[in-house]
GROMACS .gro file of C-alpha atoms in nm:
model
  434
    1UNK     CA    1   0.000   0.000   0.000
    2UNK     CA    2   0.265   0.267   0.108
    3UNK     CA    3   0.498   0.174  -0.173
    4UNK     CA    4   0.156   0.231  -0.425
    5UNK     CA    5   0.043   0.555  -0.301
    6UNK     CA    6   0.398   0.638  -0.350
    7UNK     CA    7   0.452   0.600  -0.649
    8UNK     CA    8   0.120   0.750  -0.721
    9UNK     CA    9   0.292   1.114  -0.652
   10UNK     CA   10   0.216   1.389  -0.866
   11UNK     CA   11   0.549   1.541  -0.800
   12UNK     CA   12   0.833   1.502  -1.057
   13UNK     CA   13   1.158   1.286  -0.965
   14UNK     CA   14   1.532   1.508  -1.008
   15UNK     CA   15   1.758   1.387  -1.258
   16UNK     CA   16   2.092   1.483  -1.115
   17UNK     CA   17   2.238   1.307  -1.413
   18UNK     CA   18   2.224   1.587  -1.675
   19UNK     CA   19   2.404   1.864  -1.792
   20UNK     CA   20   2.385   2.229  -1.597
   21UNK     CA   21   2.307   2.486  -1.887
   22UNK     CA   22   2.585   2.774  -1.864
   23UNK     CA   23   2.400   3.120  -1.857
   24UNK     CA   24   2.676   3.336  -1.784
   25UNK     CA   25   2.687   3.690  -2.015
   26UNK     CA   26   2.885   3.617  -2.338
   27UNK     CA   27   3.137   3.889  -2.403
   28UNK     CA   28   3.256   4.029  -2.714
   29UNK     CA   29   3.611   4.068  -2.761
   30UNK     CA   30   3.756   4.297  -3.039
   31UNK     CA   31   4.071   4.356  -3.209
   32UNK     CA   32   4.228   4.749  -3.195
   33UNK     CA   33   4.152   4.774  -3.562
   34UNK     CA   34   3.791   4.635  -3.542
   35UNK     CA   35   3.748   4.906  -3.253
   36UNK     CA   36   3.910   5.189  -3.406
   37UNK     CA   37   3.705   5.117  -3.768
   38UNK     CA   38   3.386   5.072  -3.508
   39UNK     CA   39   3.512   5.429  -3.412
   40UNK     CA   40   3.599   5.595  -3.721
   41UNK     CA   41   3.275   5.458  -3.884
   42UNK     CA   42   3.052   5.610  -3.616
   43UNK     CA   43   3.236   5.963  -3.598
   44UNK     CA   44   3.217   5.965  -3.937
   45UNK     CA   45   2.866   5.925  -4.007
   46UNK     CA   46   2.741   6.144  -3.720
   47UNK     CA   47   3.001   6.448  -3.790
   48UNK     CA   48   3.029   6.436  -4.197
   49UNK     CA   49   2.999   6.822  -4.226
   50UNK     CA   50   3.115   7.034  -3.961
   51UNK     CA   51   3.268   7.373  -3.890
   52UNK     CA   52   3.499   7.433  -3.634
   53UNK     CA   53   3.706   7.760  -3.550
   54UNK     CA   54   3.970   7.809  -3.328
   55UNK     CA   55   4.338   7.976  -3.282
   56UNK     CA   56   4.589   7.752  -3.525
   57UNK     CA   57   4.916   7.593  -3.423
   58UNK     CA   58   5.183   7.353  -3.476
   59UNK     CA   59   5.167   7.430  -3.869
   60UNK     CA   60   5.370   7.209  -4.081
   61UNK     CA   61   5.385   7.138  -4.449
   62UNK     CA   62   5.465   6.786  -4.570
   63UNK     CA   63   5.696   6.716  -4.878
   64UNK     CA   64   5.398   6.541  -5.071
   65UNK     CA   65   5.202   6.905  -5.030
   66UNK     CA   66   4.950   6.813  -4.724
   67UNK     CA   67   4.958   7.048  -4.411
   68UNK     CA   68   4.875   6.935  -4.096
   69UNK     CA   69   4.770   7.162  -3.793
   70UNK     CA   70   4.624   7.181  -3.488
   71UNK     CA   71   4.270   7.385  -3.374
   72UNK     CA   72   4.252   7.458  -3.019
   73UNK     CA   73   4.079   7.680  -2.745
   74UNK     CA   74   4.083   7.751  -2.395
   75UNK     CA   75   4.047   7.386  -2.349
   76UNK     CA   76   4.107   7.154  -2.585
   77UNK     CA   77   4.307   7.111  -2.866
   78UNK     CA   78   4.206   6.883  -3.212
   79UNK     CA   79   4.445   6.787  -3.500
   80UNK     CA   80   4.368   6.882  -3.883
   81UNK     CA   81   4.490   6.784  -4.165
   82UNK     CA   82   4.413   6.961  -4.507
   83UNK     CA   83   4.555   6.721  -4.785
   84UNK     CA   84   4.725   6.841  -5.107
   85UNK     CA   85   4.391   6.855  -5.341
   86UNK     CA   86   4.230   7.094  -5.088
   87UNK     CA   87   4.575   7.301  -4.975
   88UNK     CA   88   4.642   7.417  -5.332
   89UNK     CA   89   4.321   7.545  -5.337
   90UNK     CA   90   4.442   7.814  -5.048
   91UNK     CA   91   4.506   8.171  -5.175
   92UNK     CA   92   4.711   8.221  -4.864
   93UNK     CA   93   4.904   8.130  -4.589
   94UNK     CA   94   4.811   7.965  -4.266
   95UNK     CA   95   5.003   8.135  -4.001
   96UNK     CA   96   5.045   7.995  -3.575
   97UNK     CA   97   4.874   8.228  -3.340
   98UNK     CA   98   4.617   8.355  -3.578
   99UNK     CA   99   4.223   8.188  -3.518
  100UNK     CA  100   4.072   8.006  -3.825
  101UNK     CA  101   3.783   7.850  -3.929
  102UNK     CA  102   3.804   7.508  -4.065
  103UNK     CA  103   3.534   7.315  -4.236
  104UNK     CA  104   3.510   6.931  -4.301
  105UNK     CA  105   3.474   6.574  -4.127
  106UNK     CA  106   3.587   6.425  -3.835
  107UNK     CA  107   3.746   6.087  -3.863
  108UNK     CA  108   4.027   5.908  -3.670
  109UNK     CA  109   4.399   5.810  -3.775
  110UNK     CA  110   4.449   5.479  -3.698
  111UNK     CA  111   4.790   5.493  -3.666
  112UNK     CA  112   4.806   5.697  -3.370
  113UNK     CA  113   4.459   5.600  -3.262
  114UNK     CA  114   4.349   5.991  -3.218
  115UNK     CA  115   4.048   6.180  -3.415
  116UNK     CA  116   4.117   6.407  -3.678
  117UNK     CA  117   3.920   6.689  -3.875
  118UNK     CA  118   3.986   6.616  -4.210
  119UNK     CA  119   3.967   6.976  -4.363
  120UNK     CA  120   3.797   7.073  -4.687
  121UNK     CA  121   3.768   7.472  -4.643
  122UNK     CA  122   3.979   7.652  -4.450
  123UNK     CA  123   3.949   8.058  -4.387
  124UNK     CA  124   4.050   8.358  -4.130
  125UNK     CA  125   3.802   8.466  -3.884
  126UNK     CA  126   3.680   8.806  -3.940
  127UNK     CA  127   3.945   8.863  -4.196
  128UNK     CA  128   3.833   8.714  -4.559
  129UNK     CA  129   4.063   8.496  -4.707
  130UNK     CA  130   4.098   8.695  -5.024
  131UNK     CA  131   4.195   9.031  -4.833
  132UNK     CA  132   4.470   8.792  -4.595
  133UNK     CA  133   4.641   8.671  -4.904
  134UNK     CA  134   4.597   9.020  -5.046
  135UNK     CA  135   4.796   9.171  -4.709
  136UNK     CA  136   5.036   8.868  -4.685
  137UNK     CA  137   5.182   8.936  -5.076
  138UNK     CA  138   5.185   9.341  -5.002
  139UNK     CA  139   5.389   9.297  -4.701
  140UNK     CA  140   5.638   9.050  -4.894
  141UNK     CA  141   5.659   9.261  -5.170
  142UNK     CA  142   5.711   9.577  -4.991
  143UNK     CA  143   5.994   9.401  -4.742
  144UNK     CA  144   6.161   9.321  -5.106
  145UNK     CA  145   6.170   9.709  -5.196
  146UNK     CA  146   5.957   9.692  -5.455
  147UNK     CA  147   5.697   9.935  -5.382
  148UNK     CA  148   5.971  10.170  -5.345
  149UNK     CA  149   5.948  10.496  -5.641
  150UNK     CA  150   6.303  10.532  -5.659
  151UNK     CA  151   6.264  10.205  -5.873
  152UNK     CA  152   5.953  10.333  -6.094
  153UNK     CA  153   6.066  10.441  -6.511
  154UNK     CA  154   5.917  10.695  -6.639
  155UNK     CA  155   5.668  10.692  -6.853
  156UNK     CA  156   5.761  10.857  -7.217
  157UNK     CA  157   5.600  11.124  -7.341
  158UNK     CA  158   5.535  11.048  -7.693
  159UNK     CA  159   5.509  10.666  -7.725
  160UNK     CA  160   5.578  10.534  -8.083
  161UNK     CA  161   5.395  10.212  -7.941
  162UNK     CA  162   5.158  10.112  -7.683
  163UNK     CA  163   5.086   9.747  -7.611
  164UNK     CA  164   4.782   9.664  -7.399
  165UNK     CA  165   4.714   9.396  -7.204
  166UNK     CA  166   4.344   9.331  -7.152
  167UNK     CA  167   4.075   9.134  -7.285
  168UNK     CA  168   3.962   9.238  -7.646
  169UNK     CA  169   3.602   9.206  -7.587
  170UNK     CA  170   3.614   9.445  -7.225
  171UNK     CA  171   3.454   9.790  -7.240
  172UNK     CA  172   3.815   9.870  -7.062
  173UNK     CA  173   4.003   9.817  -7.412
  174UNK     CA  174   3.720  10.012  -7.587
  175UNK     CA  175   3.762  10.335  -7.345
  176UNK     CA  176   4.107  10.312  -7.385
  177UNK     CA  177   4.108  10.279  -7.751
  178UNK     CA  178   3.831  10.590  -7.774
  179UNK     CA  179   4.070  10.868  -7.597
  180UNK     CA  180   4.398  10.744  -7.820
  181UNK     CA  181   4.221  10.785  -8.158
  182UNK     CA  182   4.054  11.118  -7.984
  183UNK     CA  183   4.385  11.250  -7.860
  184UNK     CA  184   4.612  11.110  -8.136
  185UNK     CA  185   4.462  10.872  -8.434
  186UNK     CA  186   4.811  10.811  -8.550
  187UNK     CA  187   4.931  10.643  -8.258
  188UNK     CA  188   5.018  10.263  -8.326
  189UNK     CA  189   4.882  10.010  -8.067
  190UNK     CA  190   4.990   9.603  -8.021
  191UNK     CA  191   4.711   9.431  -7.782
  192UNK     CA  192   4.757   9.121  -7.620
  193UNK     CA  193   4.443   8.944  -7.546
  194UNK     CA  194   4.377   8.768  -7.206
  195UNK     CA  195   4.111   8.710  -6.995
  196UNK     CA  196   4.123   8.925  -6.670
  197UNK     CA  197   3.888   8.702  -6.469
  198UNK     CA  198   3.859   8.391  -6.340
  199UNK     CA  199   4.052   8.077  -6.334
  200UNK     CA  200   4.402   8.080  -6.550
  201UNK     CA  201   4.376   8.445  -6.572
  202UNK     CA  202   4.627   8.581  -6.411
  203UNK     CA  203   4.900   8.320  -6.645
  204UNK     CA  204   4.735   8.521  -6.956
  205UNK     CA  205   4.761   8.853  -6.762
  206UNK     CA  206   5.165   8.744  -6.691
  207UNK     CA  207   5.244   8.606  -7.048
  208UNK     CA  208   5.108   8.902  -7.191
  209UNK     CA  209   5.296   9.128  -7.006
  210UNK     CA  210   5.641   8.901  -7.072
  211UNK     CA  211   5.545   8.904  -7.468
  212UNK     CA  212   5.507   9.253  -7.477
  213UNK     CA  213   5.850   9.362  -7.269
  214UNK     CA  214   6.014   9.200  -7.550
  215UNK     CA  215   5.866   9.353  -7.832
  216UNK     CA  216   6.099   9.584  -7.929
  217UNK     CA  217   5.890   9.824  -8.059
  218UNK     CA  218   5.703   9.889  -7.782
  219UNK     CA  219   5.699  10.165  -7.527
  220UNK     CA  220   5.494  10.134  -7.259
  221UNK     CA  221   5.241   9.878  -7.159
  222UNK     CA  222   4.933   9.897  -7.020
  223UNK     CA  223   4.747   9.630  -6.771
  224UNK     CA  224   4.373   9.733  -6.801
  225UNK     CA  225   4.076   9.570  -6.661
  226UNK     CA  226   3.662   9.734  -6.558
  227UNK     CA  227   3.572   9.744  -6.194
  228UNK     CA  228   3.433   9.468  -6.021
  229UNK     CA  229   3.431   9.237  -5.659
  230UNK     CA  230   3.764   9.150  -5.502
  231UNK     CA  231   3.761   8.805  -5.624
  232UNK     CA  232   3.711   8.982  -6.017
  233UNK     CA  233   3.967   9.174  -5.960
  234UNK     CA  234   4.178   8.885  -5.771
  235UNK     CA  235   4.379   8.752  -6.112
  236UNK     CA  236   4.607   9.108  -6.030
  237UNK     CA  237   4.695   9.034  -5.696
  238UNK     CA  238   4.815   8.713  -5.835
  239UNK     CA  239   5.232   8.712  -5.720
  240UNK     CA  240   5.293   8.578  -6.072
  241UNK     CA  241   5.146   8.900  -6.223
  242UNK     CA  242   5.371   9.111  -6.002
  243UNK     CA  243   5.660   8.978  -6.100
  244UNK     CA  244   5.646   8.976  -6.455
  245UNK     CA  245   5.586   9.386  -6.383
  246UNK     CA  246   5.884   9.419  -6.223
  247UNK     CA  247   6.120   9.215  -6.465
  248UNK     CA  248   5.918   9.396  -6.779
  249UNK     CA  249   6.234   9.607  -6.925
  250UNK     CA  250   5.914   9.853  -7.049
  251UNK     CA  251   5.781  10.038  -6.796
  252UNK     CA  252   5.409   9.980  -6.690
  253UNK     CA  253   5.066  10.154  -6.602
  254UNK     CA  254   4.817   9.952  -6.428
  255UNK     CA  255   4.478  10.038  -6.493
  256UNK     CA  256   4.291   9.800  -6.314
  257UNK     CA  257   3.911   9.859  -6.169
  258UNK     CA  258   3.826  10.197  -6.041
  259UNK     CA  259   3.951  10.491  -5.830
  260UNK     CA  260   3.909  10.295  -5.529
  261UNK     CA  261   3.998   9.958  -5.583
  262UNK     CA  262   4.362   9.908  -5.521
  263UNK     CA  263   4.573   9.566  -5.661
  264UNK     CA  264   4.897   9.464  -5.614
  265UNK     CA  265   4.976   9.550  -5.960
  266UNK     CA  266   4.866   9.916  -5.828
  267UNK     CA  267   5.178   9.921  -5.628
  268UNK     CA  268   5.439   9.735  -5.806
  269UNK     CA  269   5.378   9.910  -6.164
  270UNK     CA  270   5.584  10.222  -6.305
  271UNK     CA  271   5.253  10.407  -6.267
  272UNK     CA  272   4.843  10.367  -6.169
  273UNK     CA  273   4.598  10.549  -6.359
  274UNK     CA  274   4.313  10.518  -6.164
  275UNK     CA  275   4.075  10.421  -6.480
  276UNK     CA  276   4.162  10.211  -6.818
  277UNK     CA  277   4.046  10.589  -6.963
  278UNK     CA  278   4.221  10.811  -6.716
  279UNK     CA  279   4.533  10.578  -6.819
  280UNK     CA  280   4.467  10.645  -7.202
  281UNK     CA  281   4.520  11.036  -7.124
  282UNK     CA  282   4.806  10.989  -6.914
  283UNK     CA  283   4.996  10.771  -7.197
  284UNK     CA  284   4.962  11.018  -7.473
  285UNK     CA  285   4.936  11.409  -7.536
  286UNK     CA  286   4.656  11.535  -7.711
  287UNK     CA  287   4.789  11.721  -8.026
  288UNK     CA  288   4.725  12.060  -7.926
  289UNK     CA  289   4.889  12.023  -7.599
  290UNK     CA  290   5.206  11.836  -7.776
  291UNK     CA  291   5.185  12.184  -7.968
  292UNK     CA  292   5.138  12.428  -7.647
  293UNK     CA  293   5.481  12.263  -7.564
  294UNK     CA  294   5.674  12.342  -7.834
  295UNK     CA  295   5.553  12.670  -7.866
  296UNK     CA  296   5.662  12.678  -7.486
  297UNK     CA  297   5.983  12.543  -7.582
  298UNK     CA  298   6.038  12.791  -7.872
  299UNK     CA  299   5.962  13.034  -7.671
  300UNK     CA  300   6.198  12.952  -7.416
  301UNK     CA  301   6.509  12.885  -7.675
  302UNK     CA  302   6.369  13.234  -7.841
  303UNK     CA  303   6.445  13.413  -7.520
  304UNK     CA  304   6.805  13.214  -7.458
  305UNK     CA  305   6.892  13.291  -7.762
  306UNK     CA  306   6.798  13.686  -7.733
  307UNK     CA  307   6.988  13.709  -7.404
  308UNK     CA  308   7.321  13.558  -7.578
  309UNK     CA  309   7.308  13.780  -7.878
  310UNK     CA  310   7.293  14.127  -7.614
  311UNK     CA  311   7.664  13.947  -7.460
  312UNK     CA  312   7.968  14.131  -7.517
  313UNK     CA  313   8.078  13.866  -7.758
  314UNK     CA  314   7.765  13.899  -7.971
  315UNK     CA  315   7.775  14.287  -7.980
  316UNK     CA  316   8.109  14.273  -8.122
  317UNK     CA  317   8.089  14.048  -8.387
  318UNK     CA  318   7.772  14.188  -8.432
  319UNK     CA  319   7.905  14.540  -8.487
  320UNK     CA  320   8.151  14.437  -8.677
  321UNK     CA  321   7.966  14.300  -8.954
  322UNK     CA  322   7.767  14.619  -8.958
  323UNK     CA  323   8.074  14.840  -9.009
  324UNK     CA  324   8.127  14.547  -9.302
  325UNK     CA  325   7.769  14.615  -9.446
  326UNK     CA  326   7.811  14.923  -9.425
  327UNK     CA  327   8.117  14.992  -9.613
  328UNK     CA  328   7.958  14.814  -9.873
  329UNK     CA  329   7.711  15.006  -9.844
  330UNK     CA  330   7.926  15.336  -9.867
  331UNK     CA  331   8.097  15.143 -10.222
  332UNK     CA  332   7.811  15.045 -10.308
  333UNK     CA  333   7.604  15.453 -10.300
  334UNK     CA  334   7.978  15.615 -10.447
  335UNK     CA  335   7.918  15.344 -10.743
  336UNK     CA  336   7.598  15.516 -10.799
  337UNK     CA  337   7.738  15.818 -10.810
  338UNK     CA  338   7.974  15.739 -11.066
  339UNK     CA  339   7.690  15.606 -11.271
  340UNK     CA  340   7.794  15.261 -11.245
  341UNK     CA  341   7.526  14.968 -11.384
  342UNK     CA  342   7.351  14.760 -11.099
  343UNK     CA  343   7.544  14.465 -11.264
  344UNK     CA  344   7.865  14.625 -11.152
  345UNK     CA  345   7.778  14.772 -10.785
  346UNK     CA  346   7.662  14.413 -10.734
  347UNK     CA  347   7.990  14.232 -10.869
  348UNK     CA  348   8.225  14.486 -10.640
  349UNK     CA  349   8.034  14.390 -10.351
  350UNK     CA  350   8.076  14.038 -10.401
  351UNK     CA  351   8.433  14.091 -10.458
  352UNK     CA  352   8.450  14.247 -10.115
  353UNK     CA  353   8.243  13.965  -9.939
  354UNK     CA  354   8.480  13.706 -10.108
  355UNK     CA  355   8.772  13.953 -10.038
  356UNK     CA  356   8.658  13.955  -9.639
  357UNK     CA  357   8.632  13.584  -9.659
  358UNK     CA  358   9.007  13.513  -9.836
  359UNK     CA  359   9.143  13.806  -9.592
  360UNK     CA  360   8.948  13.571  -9.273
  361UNK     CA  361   9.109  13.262  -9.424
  362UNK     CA  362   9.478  13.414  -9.463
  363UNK     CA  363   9.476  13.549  -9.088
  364UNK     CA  364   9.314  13.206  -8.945
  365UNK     CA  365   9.605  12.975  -9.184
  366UNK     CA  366   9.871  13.274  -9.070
  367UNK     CA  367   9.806  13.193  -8.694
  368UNK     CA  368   9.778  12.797  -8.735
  369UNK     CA  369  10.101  12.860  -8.889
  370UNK     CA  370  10.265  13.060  -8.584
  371UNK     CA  371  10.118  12.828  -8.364
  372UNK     CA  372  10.288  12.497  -8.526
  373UNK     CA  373  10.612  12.702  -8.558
  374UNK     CA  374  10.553  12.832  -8.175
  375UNK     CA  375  10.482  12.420  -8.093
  376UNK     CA  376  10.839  12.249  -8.277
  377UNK     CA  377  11.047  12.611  -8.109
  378UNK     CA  378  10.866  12.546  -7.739
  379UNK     CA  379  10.927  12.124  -7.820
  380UNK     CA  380  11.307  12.213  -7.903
  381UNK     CA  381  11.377  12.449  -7.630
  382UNK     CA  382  11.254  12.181  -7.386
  383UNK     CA  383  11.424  11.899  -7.481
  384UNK     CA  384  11.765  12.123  -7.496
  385UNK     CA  385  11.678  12.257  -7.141
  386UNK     CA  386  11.880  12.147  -6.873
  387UNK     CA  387  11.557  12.053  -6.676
  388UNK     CA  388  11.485  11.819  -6.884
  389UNK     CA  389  11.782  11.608  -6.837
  390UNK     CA  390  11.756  11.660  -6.452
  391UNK     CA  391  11.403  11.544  -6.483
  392UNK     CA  392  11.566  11.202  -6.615
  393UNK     CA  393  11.799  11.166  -6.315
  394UNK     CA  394  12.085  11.305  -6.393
  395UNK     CA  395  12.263  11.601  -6.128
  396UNK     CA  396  12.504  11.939  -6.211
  397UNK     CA  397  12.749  11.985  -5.995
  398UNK     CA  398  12.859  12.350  -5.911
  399UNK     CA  399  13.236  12.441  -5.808
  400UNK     CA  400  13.263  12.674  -5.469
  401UNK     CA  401  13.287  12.952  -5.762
  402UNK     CA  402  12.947  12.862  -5.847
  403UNK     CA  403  13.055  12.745  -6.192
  404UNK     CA  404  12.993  12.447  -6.344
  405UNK     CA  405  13.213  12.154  -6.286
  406UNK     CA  406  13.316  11.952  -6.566
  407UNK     CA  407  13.611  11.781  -6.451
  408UNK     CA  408  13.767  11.641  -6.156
  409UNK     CA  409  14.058  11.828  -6.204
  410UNK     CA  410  13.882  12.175  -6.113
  411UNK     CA  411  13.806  12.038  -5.740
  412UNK     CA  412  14.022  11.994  -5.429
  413UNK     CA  413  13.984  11.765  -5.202
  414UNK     CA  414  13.777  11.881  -4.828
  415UNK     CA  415  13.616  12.114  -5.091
  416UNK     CA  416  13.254  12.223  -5.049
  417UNK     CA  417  13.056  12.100  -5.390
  418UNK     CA  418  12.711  12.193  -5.486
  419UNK     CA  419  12.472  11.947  -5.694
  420UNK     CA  420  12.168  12.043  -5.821
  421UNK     CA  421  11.901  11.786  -5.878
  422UNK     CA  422  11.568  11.804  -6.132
  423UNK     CA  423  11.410  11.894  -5.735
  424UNK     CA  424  11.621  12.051  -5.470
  425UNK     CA  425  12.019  12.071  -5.431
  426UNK     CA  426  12.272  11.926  -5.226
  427UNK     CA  427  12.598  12.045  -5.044
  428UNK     CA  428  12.860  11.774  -5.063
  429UNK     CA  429  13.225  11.765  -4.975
  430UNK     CA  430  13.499  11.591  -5.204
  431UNK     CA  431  13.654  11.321  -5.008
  432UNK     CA  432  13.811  11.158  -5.345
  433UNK     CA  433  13.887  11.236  -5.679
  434UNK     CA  434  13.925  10.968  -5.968
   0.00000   0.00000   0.00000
């Protein structure tokens, strides 16, 4: 009965036979480079276009072109790196100390297992990037001396040639060409077309300026361009376009935008007309100025001239050739007395003007004469003169009787001698004779 009921129980028997399930937490375990892609994956999808600014340091420039750098605050510091495709792209300089702001992505650099922004844009807070390039190049420049006038050439005054370098279809080359033909439609012009905006522009701008510094025919050359933005204008604050001013053996007038806008080309050429037109006027004199200053000139040589002819010199020759005209003259009215023909009066007084003219020949030959003759007498007496042979080293010696000792027979000995040299003299004793 007891072992029944038993094994009539509703409650289940424990198998302490099978196998305890493990239920412990399974970890998982990555490698560093799983981890850091994990990383770089995530910072890169959640940061994929961001701008950051802050002051820039630890600038450095790698062989291959890429610059790396590092954005930092108060408080925290993060590395950049701006590879070659997007560094060429700068117009200027990144400089330590100065605060930027940098757009791009973050990501990480496996290699030292630290985040990165990878930089696309970069550009100067509160200064645009175009006006910090634009300061950078004028203070280079200007350390170089090249802003300095001393080094300016003038600009000539009547051109035979003026080569302009400008685009042909601008309204620039249009105004310029107006005042020339206005002011002088003989003038000969060589234009060198190149655009004056945009990409590539400022290599036209600087192998227009190189082609036309060798013409020789040309005079002066003149960089024009309209008015516009900064970065319209920007192809002349290109350094390229600077430089091929200053090695131009022409000199230069930049005409570039208007009164206001100022270029480095402004400050490096010969000369800046403030307009394309205003430069067109400065180039060339109209032709009734050109005239005004020869009159002036005329004028001035007109006046010279008067001043020399009331010297002392030009009264006398002067007067002389009155008394001359006047004695023929005189010949001339005693002719006519005599009832001589015109044909005659006119012969005798071309007799006398060929007369005065032999009679001015003789005396001139006469005294080129005495002259050559005073020459060959002065020539002889000097290389008889007794200077002369001093003057080649040799000495006279002079006897206590002050006469000239030829031999050594007219000397004692103890006797006090004199020798004259070609400068000075000397007192000498005779200790021997020979």
């Amino acid at each position: 009965m007891f072992g029944s009921h038993f094994g009539e129980s509703s409650i289940s028997p424990i198998d302490y036979t099978a196998p305890v399930r493990n239920t412990e937490f399974q970890r998982k375990i990555y490698s560093v480079s799983e981890l850091s892609f994990e990383i770089r994956e995530m910072l890169e999808r959640r940061f994929i276009d961001v701008w950051v600014e802050g002051e820039l340091s630890n600038f450095k420039t790698s062989t291959a072109g890429h610059i790396y750098f590092t954005l930092k605050d108060k408080t925290a510091q993060l590395p950049a790196v701006c590879f070659r495709n997007a560094a060429r792209l700068l117009r200027f300089r990144p400089e330590n100390g100065k605060v930027f702001r940098a757009r791009g992505r973050v990501s990480t650099y496996e290699g030292r297992g630290e985040y990165q922004l990878i930089v696309e844009v970069l550009e100067p807070a509160g200064l645009g990037a175009l006006q910090l390039a634009f300061e950078q190049l004028k203070e280079k420049l200007e350390k170089e001396g090249l802003f300095r006038p001393e080094r300016k050439r003038p600009i000539p005054a009547l051109p035979r040639k003026i080569g302009i370098v400008t685009s042909p279809k601008s309204a620039a080359l249009r105004d310029i060409l107006t005042v020339l033909k206005r002011r002088h439609n003989a003038l000969n012009v060589l234009i060198f077309p190149a655009e004056v905006q945009g990409d590539g522009a400022s290599l036209q701008v600087m192998e227009g300026i190189d082609y036309l510094s060798r013409s020789t025919d040309v005079d002066v050359i003149i960089v024009a361009r309209g008015g516009g933005s900064m970065e319209d204008l920007w192809p002349f604050n290109e350094e390229r376009v600077a430089r091929a001013i200053v090695r131009s053996q022409k000199p230069v007038i930049s005409a570039v935008g208007h009164e206001v806008d100022f270029t480095i080309c402004d400050f490096v050429s010969d000369l800046r007309a403030p307009t394309p037109s205003a430069a067109a006027e400065i180039v060339i004199r109209s032709k009734a100025e050109l005239s005004d200053r020869m009159k002036y000139r005329l004028g001035v040589l007109r006046n010279f001239l008067a001043a020399k002819v009331g010297s002392r010199g030009f009264v006398v020759a002067e007067n002389r050739v009155r008394r001359m005209v006047q004695r023929v003259d005189d010949l001339t009215f005693r002719l006519e007395q005599f009832g001589r023909a015109g044909a005659f009066i006119q012969s005798r007084a071309h007799r006398v003007e060929l007369c005065e003219q032999q009679l001015s020949a003789a005396v001139y030959e006469r005294l080129r004469k005495w002259h050559q003759a005073f020459a060959r007498i002065a020539h002889t007496l000097d290389a008889l003169s007794p200077l002369a042979v001093l003057e080649r080293g040799y000495a006279i010696c002079l006897g206590p009787d002050g006469r000239v000792v030829r031999s050594a027979d007219r000397v004692e000995l103890d006797q006090t001698v004199r020798v004259k040299l070609h400068q000075g003299s000397l007192s000498a004793r005779v200790t021997a004779k020979e």
